[in-house]
Tab-separated table of C-alpha atoms in Angstrom:
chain	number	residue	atom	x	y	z
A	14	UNK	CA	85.764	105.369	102.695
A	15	UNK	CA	88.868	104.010	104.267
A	16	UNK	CA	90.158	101.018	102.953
A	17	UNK	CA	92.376	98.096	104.749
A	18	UNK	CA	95.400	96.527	103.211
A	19	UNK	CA	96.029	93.191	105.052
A	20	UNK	CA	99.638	92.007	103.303
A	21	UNK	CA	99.211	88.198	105.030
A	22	UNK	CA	98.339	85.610	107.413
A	23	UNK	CA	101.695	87.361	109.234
A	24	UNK	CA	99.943	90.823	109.496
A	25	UNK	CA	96.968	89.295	111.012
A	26	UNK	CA	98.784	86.740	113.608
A	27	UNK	CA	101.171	90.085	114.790
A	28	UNK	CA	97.573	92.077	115.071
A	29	UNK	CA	95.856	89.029	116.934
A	30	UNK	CA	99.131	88.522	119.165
A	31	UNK	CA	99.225	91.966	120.197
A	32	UNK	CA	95.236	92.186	120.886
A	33	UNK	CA	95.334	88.868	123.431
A	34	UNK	CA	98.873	90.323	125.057
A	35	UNK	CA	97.834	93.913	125.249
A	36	UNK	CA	93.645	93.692	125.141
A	37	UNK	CA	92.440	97.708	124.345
A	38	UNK	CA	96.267	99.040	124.208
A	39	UNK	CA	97.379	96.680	121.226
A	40	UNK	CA	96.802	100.097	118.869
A	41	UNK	CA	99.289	101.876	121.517
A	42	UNK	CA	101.861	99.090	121.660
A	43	UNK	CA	101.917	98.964	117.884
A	44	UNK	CA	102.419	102.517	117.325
A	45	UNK	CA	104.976	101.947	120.267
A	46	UNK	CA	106.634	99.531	117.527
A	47	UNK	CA	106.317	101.447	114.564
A	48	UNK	CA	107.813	104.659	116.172
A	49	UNK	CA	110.887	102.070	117.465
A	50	UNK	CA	111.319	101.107	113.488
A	51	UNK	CA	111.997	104.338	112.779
A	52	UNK	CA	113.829	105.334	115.184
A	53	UNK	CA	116.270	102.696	114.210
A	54	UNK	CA	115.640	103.491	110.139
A	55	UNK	CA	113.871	100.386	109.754
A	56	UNK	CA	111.248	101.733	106.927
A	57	UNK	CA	109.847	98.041	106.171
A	58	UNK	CA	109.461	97.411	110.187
A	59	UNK	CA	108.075	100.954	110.692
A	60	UNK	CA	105.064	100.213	107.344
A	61	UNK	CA	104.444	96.615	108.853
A	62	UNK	CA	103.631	98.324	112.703
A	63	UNK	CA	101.487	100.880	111.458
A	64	UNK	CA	99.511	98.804	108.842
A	65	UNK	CA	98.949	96.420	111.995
A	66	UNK	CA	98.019	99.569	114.491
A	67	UNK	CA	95.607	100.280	111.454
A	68	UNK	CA	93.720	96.864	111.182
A	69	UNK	CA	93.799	96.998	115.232
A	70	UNK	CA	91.605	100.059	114.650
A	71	UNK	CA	89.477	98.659	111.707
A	72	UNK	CA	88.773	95.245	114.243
A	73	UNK	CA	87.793	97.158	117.021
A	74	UNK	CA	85.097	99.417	115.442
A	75	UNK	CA	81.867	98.660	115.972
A	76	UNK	CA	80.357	100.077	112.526
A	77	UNK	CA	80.730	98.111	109.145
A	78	UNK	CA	82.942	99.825	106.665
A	79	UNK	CA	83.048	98.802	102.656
A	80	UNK	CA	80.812	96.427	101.169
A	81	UNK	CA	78.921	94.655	102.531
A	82	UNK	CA	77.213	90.995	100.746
């Protein structure tokens, strides 16, 4: 089972931002990011992109994942 590490409220504003400016290429625009972060040795940057191209992925599949109450 894959689990989701959300770090903040930041993480989920950047991943909401780039879902109402981008609509079904937010994933693409964050890996877009992540891949500029390292280009420019920016480890932090490049962690925060991908962690938000990951819960991009998690809120746009249709299954449930974990536990559910």
């Amino acid at each position: 089972m894959d689990s989701l590490f959300i770090s903040g409220p930041a993480a989920v504003a950047d991943a909401a931002q780039l879902i109402e400016t981008y609509g079904d290429d937010a994933g693409l625009e964050a890996a877009a990011r992540a891949e500029k972060s390292r280009s420019n040795d920016n480890i932090h940057r490049f962690c925060h992109w991908r962690q938000i191209e990951r819960m991009i992925a998690a809120f746009a599949r249709q299954d449930v994942s974990g536990t559910v109450h």
